[in-house]
Amino acid sequence: MIFRSHSKMQIRAMSFKTEDIGQFLQSMFTTPDLGSGATENKCKRFCSYYRTLQDTQNKMAFLGQLSQQYSIDQDAVLQGAHTLASSQDRGEAQVIKSMERLRSAMTPRYQTLFQQIGRIEGGVKFLVDMRADLLGCIGGSTLTSELDTVNFYALNRLLRELLTLWFAVGFLELQRVTWTSPCDIVQKISDYEAVHPIRSWTDLKQRVGAYRRCYTFTHHSMPREPVVVLHTALTSEISSNIHSIIHNPRFRANTPESESTSTQQNRNPSAFDEEEDPSQITTAVFYSITSTQKGLQGVELGNYLIKSVVRQLQSEFPHLSQFSSLSPIPGFRDWLVRQINSQLQRSDIGEEDSGKPLLSQSEIQSLKNVRQSQNASALETFKRFVQSNQWLARQDTVEAVKGALLRLCARYLYLEKRRGLAFNPVANFHLTNGAVLWRINFLADTSIRGLNQSCGLMVNYRYYLSDTKSNSQNYLLHHTIPASPTVLELLRSELSPSPAQNGDR
Amino acid sequence: MIFRSHSKMQIRAMSFKTEDIGQFLQSMFTTPDLGSGATENKCKRFCSYYRTLQDTQNKMAFLGQLSQQYSIDQDAVLQGAHTLASSQDRGEAQVIKSMERLRSAMTPRYQTLFQQIGRIEGGVKFLVDMRADLLGCIGGSTLTSELDTVNFYALNRLLRELLTLWFAVGFLELQRVTWTSPCDIVQKISDYEAVHPIRSWTDLKQRVGAYRRCYTFTHHSMPREPVVVLHTALTSEISSNIHSIIHNPRFRANTPESESTSTQQNRNPSAFDEEEDPSQITTAVFYSITSTQKGLQGVELGNYLIKSVVRQLQSEFPHLSQFSSLSPIPGFRDWLVRQINSQLQRSDIGEEDSGKPLLSQSEIQSLKNVRQSQNASALETFKRFVQSNQWLARQDTVEAVKGALLRLCARYLYLEKRRGLAFNPVANFHLTNGAVLWRINFLADTSIRGLNQSCGLMVNYRYYLSDTKSNSQNYLLHHTIPASPTVLELLRSELSPSPAQNGDR
Amino acid sequence: MIFRSHSKMQIRAMSFKTEDIGQFLQSMFTTPDLGSGATENKCKRFCSYYRTLQDTQNKMAFLGQLSQQYSIDQDAVLQGAHTLASSQDRGEAQVIKSMERLRSAMTPRYQTLFQQIGRIEGGVKFLVDMRADLLGCIGGSTLTSELDTVNFYALNRLLRELLTLWFAVGFLELQRVTWTSPCDIVQKISDYEAVHPIRSWTDLKQRVGAYRRCYTFTHHSMPREPVVVLHTALTSEISSNIHSIIHNPRFRANTPESESTSTQQNRNPSAFDEEEDPSQITTAVFYSITSTQKGLQGVELGNYLIKSVVRQLQSEFPHLSQFSSLSPIPGFRDWLVRQINSQLQRSDIGEEDSGKPLLSQSEIQSLKNVRQSQNASALETFKRFVQSNQWLARQDTVEAVKGALLRLCARYLYLEKRRGLAFNPVANFHLTNGAVLWRINFLADTSIRGLNQSCGLMVNYRYYLSDTKSNSQNYLLHHTIPASPTVLELLRSELSPSPAQNGDR
Amino acid sequence: MIFRSHSKMQIRAMSFKTEDIGQFLQSMFTTPDLGSGATENKCKRFCSYYRTLQDTQNKMAFLGQLSQQYSIDQDAVLQGAHTLASSQDRGEAQVIKSMERLRSAMTPRYQTLFQQIGRIEGGVKFLVDMRADLLGCIGGSTLTSELDTVNFYALNRLLRELLTLWFAVGFLELQRVTWTSPCDIVQKISDYEAVHPIRSWTDLKQRVGAYRRCYTFTHHSMPREPVVVLHTALTSEISSNIHSIIHNPRFRANTPESESTSTQQNRNPSAFDEEEDPSQITTAVFYSITSTQKGLQGVELGNYLIKSVVRQLQSEFPHLSQFSSLSPIPGFRDWLVRQINSQLQRSDIGEEDSGKPLLSQSEIQSLKNVRQSQNASALETFKRFVQSNQWLARQDTVEAVKGALLRLCARYLYLEKRRGLAFNPVANFHLTNGAVLWRINFLADTSIRGLNQSCGLMVNYRYYLSDTKSNSQNYLLHHTIPASPTVLELLRSELSPSPAQNGDR
């Protein structure tokens, strides 16, 4: 009951709001800009008003009206275009004048307002947050009409252009975070870590401690707020699994003590105060990169941060020679299950397999050797293993799935495309930066999260600094993915002409 | 000889350069943007190349070609306008598509490049400096064709728009400069002070010392570089002359010691370490505001700085109740001499004076009493005094010119207009901010500079905080200049219907 | 087995060490001090050597030999005293010379060494830590001979004198710790909090957040190491219980969620970012003060920190008018049980009670009403309640013990003395600072710790700033404890002539 | 008249003061120490009172009474000595008790007070300043009685001991001063530079700029106050003259522009922003070291600063291999003139020269060749040159004096002793630090100051880091001065058995 009456109230509030929003926006766009004081005032009212819109529907109504009614004035543009077209005969001066008039007509009315908002204290952060809401609306796929869609996309594009201007490298500050950094910043590093969640303050202390580098970009208009975070491990070789970097107690057989809730966990404080031995450090492994502001989606920041950190590390460790990521493969297991289901379905309906079969003969044999039910096909066995993560429990099942997982992961990363570019977003990020698909690692992240995401696999995208520029261009222009011989070996059968193969049953 | 051959070489270099510039710009604008690395590289080459252009002519050639050949593609725009005009019948979707295409055609090609440059390290500063060069070209009035002029202005407008986006308040940091600030910053404060030049480090120490506040805005992309500087004196009443703020030894009769070149000048160190007595502080007098970057002309910064400083001071001194400028009146003496000459000329040719005569009967009488040559008219005497500053030497001449100077200065500030707004740029700045023309001060700046600029007069523009917003709007919208009764009294005869007056001869 | 052989090895190591120690110390004290380089070297060797002594016995052997063999040279002193005595007749010059010689003979040899150690990097911290060991030896009561005791005490006294010189106020830096302070410092604040242990980072965040002030003294020779920590709550009245200051979830009935081990605990972040309303703040309650260095025992620091914080707060909140501690009463329950046992024993042996009985007639009656066993006397019931904390479970038992606990606590704090001063160390600390015994609070700390320490009672020592100086002098000189009327009322029967009272059985 | 009456008043004030001082001191030393508040109060009153003593005589009266009446209580000591002497037969316990009583009697009463003063805010700085006054009294040689002298010296010794404890390395902070350091600090660096005075801010900017390092020690109890300052030049070889380090315009023939009084002197700003090329830096030349606090005389600080700077530079420039001073030779010319006068006198009275003559035959011949008056002896010529600096004017006179100056300077530095150690204080400082007398440089400081001090000579004391410890010990223990072959060559005739030489006339 309580909930329902509350819900009703909300609806009333909202319906009120919709009208109110219209009036409010009208008042905004009819206020003349007289002096910076008046303009600043107007912008502040805009921000305050928007912040009072607490639920998504009100925000959507607001953004909808804004995007539709205060974008480009079509009539003025059409009129201007006519005038321009007819001005051609009247000399270049007249052409230019007509063009300027048309140009000014083509500026969406909200653009001017956003630029004014960007100039006030806290304005940039407001626009970042408003764009996060907007992306929520777009992603929420509750946009009904095509016109709405077009308008929301136009609003989004304009905001991205403005934010791209404002979040330029020259405006970002590279900062290293250590255990002596301000506590609120360190806590944010913990809260924002999405790739390999931080489980305790002991864990956190290690991630900003010796043989680790945690760097952020912060922006002057959003103080004390890391915008991108990059975690790097300093090692003597390119790490093949995350557990060598993040000391996960589940994997430390000899440390039975459970993590207490107490904050006084550093029983062995020397572990943290450990001094680094620069002679041991030859390799930098980027093992986590996170953008913290949803509203900055599409604004390139991560690659700039990687570049800045590489420069920083090179000046600190002149002998550092290897740079690589150790990256998750989000979506691999989902993709794999879809592939299996699809092939199982085709088998069921007796359809000829046009493409390559998922499993090779030897992989089929291995899986048959470890299947629990004699009735299950190798592919069904594989599917059950993949979905249940049970293969991890026994050494023989681990061996049985290894080959297939590595090979199919290589296929996923190298051959699966969207608009010519790598389908996997992490792969696309590093390949765009000019990295090489260098090594796929088995048993690399055996946390529940790692297993569910990518069957425990992780991948190294390696940065050969002298090649990144040309790699990047080749990738973007010719869609060429540079891969190491090791990875290409995994892909041999994929890339060779497909021989006729017999299915598994 | 050496110089001449060098000079020849320069000429050759330049003629070479012109072709070279064309080729270089073409290479810039035909490079595709593949990946952030390639784009960054392109931008860096652009900046480097431009920086090699050492003389003004080469820079002008470069900016000329850039503004002409890489602005809006007129053909594409005309084509797009035609298409749009003819798309009207084919449904809204088609209209929108045509509009988008037209819109993209209307973006000058250099705009994209500048936005990319703004994203690289040091890029914003580069554009600020390049715009300073551009303003030099425009101001240098060596632009020959109208087309050149149009193009340079378009380039200038675009740069100002971009810089306005980047130099928003949220990106600027308010910093107080004191004697314990970094030495390089303090030195820049000294170097940049243009309104009342700083004569020695002793002088400088006072300007950042007790009962003074020196605030700057700095921008993250230009570290250690104050962008605007505001000097404020904390007093118990609105200062009527600059010498009570800047202790000018010429005016301290009892301190005969000449300033030595030594740095050990603080013989009376206690003067600097003086503690402020907050109970004595009721008034903030802004006595100097300076923009340091020519390339930021037209980007509003000064008024934001004044506002920020007001807020800062109010939180520091809750009982602060009066805010006022003590401002120079650049151009007053020049204007005055022009007025005198004009009236003298009219008298010479026996023309009837249509406007009000410059001097009142009583002023004429006063001047006659102190004239040195019996042949000179009062107006000629006045002119000689004004031009020679000799009136300052004797008490009776000081009294004789006082009334006329104050009255004519009020006329200059209040009645002299350009496009409806105050002709005097300093007046226009403060009136736009919402200040009131409060008091004109006699013998307020008797330095050579002050005498030559404004016959020693200075003016207080007073900020009544509750009225600035409405004052600003009235000024911008209705061209109303708010003035105090004191100033209006000076203007009484000016504003009253002009009675027939007899000339002086 | 493993332990025993290890133990033997230790003994062998130690016996070896004892000789070795002797040789080492001899080498130290025979090295001449030639130049600062050589002396610095000697001091470093001393510190290194001592740090290799890992177990207590070796350290004790070392400190024993040091204190005995390198203190004052008795023979030289006796010789010098003789000479001085006999020099009296030979003129004042001779007397002074003799006196100087005697004076130099009276300086313990280790004093010179310690002064030299104090001059090297990290030397002061070394001496602090060595003194902590020394206090451990003294407190461990394993000192066998009286001579040992005398020597250890002399060494201790000298170290305290030196450390008192070095830990002067002018050498200490007052620092406020907030949530934006360096993470390692904040963690130390958590680790060092002994009075009311910090249970989670959420808890910690509150203790350095709004309406709280956490101040430390740090010493230049021990960077990043808080030496004393004072926690203060800013309130609108003098707090009567710790739970209003430390939000203990056990007492927040409406927040059932258990604290997770996760670091992302701030579900309601606004609680932390809360803004303070200065108009609500009239009172500063010092609710925890901790010295972190055992080796600084006896060096006055806490009272200086309180004074500095009072000054700091007064300048921040000009209207702050009340200052008080909210202090624990360590030892009260132990003392109370001893008193009860003693009276029970006397009753058992039928001894006449010479002193005042513990419970009044009305208290006895109250207790009888709630006793669970009819056989138990009121005193036995009281004892069982006090020892088991069971009285807290029911409202009637809470009421039954309240009066007795408050009254006996007042007796404990006000009348129980050691060498004329308050027996309770916390009381003695605040009374020495000039505070007033202001209020004893019931149900003030109902944590297990609080119940076990002081039956849940806490006390406010209030600081009337104008009186602290005279209060302190009266307390130290005349042993006068200033108490509020409320406390004196509790003590009425104690202070009045003891009438004959009948026991409870 | 005004002055005289003022002067009289002073005298009255002073005579009043003397009595007043006595009363004041008595009140100080009879105040009991009850609580830290009372003690702190007492100390503050002491400091305030002393600060009111404005003239030297009052201070001297104050320090005299303090040193005499509040030092060791002689009677108590004598009594204690007697008791101790007679306690020998009554067991060790009694001996120790007597000894403790005697020990406490031997502590001067002012020591306790000073220790208490050192504990209050600003107390250490007060004692430093008071000791500066005390040294002034001692050095002023106005101490009349021997007893006064003894007492002042005892007071001085005690203060030095206390200050030595407080100005330990662990309490000092090494700070580099650059052009971006706080302006007040940079100004102090300028004001304190006594060795090679800084003539302008341009000069100063260079001394803290590229290829220079300016380091200071600051003390926590005296913030913003450099205690010792060391200027170092980073070069590619050991500098042989100061003008290659300090660009003295007098010596830059090609820079005719005179230094203006303006602060805008950096016409060629690139000179200051010059980047250092680490590959060019092999040598660190300490060219100025200054102690700023007279009251810290005798407290070793300079050598610690040099050591710290060496460590700092080695970590910054791993290939730095040469360390040397470039030092002035204060007192050399005065000594030389005394030597000449003495030999001239002996010649006058026909006394046989027992020691070595000042000039060698070849030197005599050279001097005769350039003498202006045929009557003057070579020695007289030499004397006139040395006293007038006229030898610098002509190339032939420069050559004529060069050999003698270098040789006699080597004699002065190497052979002239005080208590076995080098007579020249700068030499003694560096030799105590373990440096080698490495090279004497001709025409090394041709400023007026340099000529008057040491005939333009300067000396390099070179630090071979591996040898400084043993060098220092040998110097202090055996008075051995290590010298380079070059210097020993200059000394060949000095050190060889003196052959009979003929005088010059």
mmCIF file of N, CA, C and O in Angstrom, chain A residues 443-471:
data_model
loop_
_atom_site.group_PDB
_atom_site.id
_atom_site.type_symbol
_atom_site.label_atom_id
_atom_site.label_comp_id
_atom_site.label_asym_id
_atom_site.label_seq_id
_atom_site.Cartn_x
_atom_site.Cartn_y
_atom_site.Cartn_z
ATOM 1 N N LEU A 443 43.842 -20.629 -17.591
ATOM 2 C CA LEU A 443 43.837 -20.540 -16.117
ATOM 3 C C LEU A 443 44.405 -19.201 -15.654
ATOM 4 O O LEU A 443 45.198 -19.140 -14.719
ATOM 5 N N ALA A 444 43.993 -18.162 -16.311
ATOM 6 C CA ALA A 444 44.594 -16.857 -16.043
ATOM 7 C C ALA A 444 43.777 -16.045 -15.037
ATOM 8 O O ALA A 444 44.305 -15.173 -14.350
ATOM 9 N N ASP A 445 42.493 -16.325 -14.960
ATOM 10 C CA ASP A 445 41.661 -15.668 -13.952
ATOM 11 C C ASP A 445 40.587 -16.650 -13.516
ATOM 12 O O ASP A 445 39.529 -16.750 -14.117
ATOM 13 N N THR A 446 40.875 -17.404 -12.479
ATOM 14 C CA THR A 446 39.973 -18.477 -12.060
ATOM 15 C C THR A 446 39.017 -18.028 -10.960
ATOM 16 O O THR A 446 38.462 -18.848 -10.237
ATOM 17 N N SER A 447 38.851 -16.711 -10.827
ATOM 18 C CA SER A 447 37.781 -16.238 -9.950
ATOM 19 C C SER A 447 36.442 -16.554 -10.605
ATOM 20 O O SER A 447 36.385 -16.805 -11.815
ATOM 21 N N ILE A 448 35.384 -16.582 -9.820
ATOM 22 C CA ILE A 448 34.044 -16.832 -10.358
ATOM 23 C C ILE A 448 33.780 -15.893 -11.524
ATOM 24 O O ILE A 448 33.348 -16.288 -12.604
ATOM 25 N N ARG A 449 34.110 -14.635 -11.296
ATOM 26 C CA ARG A 449 33.910 -13.626 -12.317
ATOM 27 C C ARG A 449 34.670 -13.958 -13.601
ATOM 28 O O ARG A 449 34.131 -13.886 -14.703
ATOM 29 N N GLY A 450 35.951 -14.341 -13.420
ATOM 30 C CA GLY A 450 36.775 -14.666 -14.578
ATOM 31 C C GLY A 450 36.262 -15.884 -15.328
ATOM 32 O O GLY A 450 36.291 -15.939 -16.559
ATOM 33 N N LEU A 451 35.799 -16.881 -14.584
ATOM 34 C CA LEU A 451 35.277 -18.092 -15.227
ATOM 35 C C LEU A 451 33.993 -17.775 -15.977
ATOM 36 O O LEU A 451 33.805 -18.206 -17.116
ATOM 37 N N ASN A 452 33.117 -17.034 -15.354
ATOM 38 C CA ASN A 452 31.836 -16.733 -15.990
ATOM 39 C C ASN A 452 32.001 -15.840 -17.211
ATOM 40 O O ASN A 452 31.234 -15.902 -18.158
ATOM 41 N N GLN A 453 32.994 -14.985 -17.166
ATOM 42 C CA GLN A 453 33.180 -14.053 -18.261
ATOM 43 C C GLN A 453 33.876 -14.724 -19.441
ATOM 44 O O GLN A 453 33.476 -14.559 -20.583
ATOM 45 N N SER A 454 34.918 -15.471 -19.135
ATOM 46 C CA SER A 454 35.783 -15.922 -20.231
ATOM 47 C C SER A 454 36.417 -17.279 -19.946
ATOM 48 O O SER A 454 37.539 -17.549 -20.400
ATOM 49 N N CYS A 455 35.724 -18.146 -19.197
ATOM 50 C CA CYS A 455 36.242 -19.489 -18.923
ATOM 51 C C CYS A 455 37.640 -19.443 -18.327
ATOM 52 O O CYS A 455 38.449 -20.355 -18.555
ATOM 53 N N GLY A 456 37.933 -18.375 -17.596
ATOM 54 C CA GLY A 456 39.232 -18.283 -16.935
ATOM 55 C C GLY A 456 40.366 -17.794 -17.831
ATOM 56 O O GLY A 456 41.495 -17.675 -17.378
ATOM 57 N N LEU A 457 40.071 -17.529 -19.088
ATOM 58 C CA LEU A 457 41.136 -17.062 -19.997
ATOM 59 C C LEU A 457 41.362 -15.551 -19.840
ATOM 60 O O LEU A 457 40.451 -14.804 -19.504
ATOM 61 N N MET A 458 42.580 -15.135 -20.106
ATOM 62 C CA MET A 458 42.889 -13.706 -20.237
ATOM 63 C C MET A 458 43.838 -13.558 -21.414
ATOM 64 O O MET A 458 44.413 -14.549 -21.881
ATOM 65 N N VAL A 459 44.024 -12.320 -21.856
ATOM 66 C CA VAL A 459 44.855 -12.128 -23.042
ATOM 67 C C VAL A 459 45.848 -11.001 -22.806
ATOM 68 O O VAL A 459 45.572 -10.048 -22.084
ATOM 69 N N ASN A 460 47.040 -11.173 -23.375
ATOM 70 C CA ASN A 460 48.019 -10.082 -23.373
ATOM 71 C C ASN A 460 47.972 -9.357 -24.704
ATOM 72 O O ASN A 460 48.211 -9.978 -25.750
ATOM 73 N N TYR A 461 47.678 -8.066 -24.655
ATOM 74 C CA TYR A 461 47.884 -7.214 -25.820
ATOM 75 C C TYR A 461 49.209 -6.509 -25.594
ATOM 76 O O TYR A 461 49.348 -5.744 -24.632
ATOM 77 N N ARG A 462 50.149 -6.789 -26.463
ATOM 78 C CA ARG A 462 51.493 -6.272 -26.208
ATOM 79 C C ARG A 462 51.739 -4.985 -27.007
ATOM 80 O O ARG A 462 51.366 -4.895 -28.174
ATOM 81 N N TYR A 463 52.398 -4.025 -26.334
ATOM 82 C CA TYR A 463 52.712 -2.756 -26.977
ATOM 83 C C TYR A 463 54.193 -2.730 -27.349
ATOM 84 O O TYR A 463 55.057 -2.596 -26.481
ATOM 85 N N TYR A 464 54.475 -2.898 -28.669
ATOM 86 C CA TYR A 464 55.829 -2.638 -29.154
ATOM 87 C C TYR A 464 55.849 -1.160 -29.514
ATOM 88 O O TYR A 464 55.251 -0.761 -30.535
ATOM 89 N N LEU A 465 56.528 -0.359 -28.701
ATOM 90 C CA LEU A 465 56.342 1.088 -28.818
ATOM 91 C C LEU A 465 56.653 1.637 -30.198
ATOM 92 O O LEU A 465 56.014 2.575 -30.667
ATOM 93 N N SER A 466 57.636 1.042 -30.882
ATOM 94 C CA SER A 466 58.007 1.585 -32.189
ATOM 95 C C SER A 466 56.959 1.253 -33.252
ATOM 96 O O SER A 466 56.943 1.862 -34.314
ATOM 97 N N ASP A 467 56.110 0.289 -32.983
ATOM 98 C CA ASP A 467 55.145 -0.133 -34.009
ATOM 99 C C ASP A 467 53.727 0.358 -33.761
ATOM 100 O O ASP A 467 52.866 0.203 -34.628
ATOM 101 N N THR A 468 53.439 0.900 -32.598
ATOM 102 C CA THR A 468 52.037 1.174 -32.281
ATOM 103 C C THR A 468 51.396 2.086 -33.309
ATOM 104 O O THR A 468 50.251 1.882 -33.683
ATOM 105 N N LYS A 469 52.151 3.089 -33.766
ATOM 106 C CA LYS A 469 51.537 4.040 -34.684
ATOM 107 C C LYS A 469 51.114 3.347 -35.988
ATOM 108 O O LYS A 469 49.984 3.486 -36.444
ATOM 109 N N SER A 470 52.021 2.568 -36.571
ATOM 110 C CA SER A 470 51.677 1.910 -37.833
ATOM 111 C C SER A 470 50.641 0.804 -37.597
ATOM 112 O O SER A 470 49.717 0.628 -38.408
ATOM 113 N N ASN A 471 50.762 0.056 -36.513
ATOM 114 C CA ASN A 471 49.752 -0.953 -36.195
ATOM 115 C C ASN A 471 48.367 -0.328 -36.128
ATOM 116 O O ASN A 471 47.403 -0.866 -36.669
#
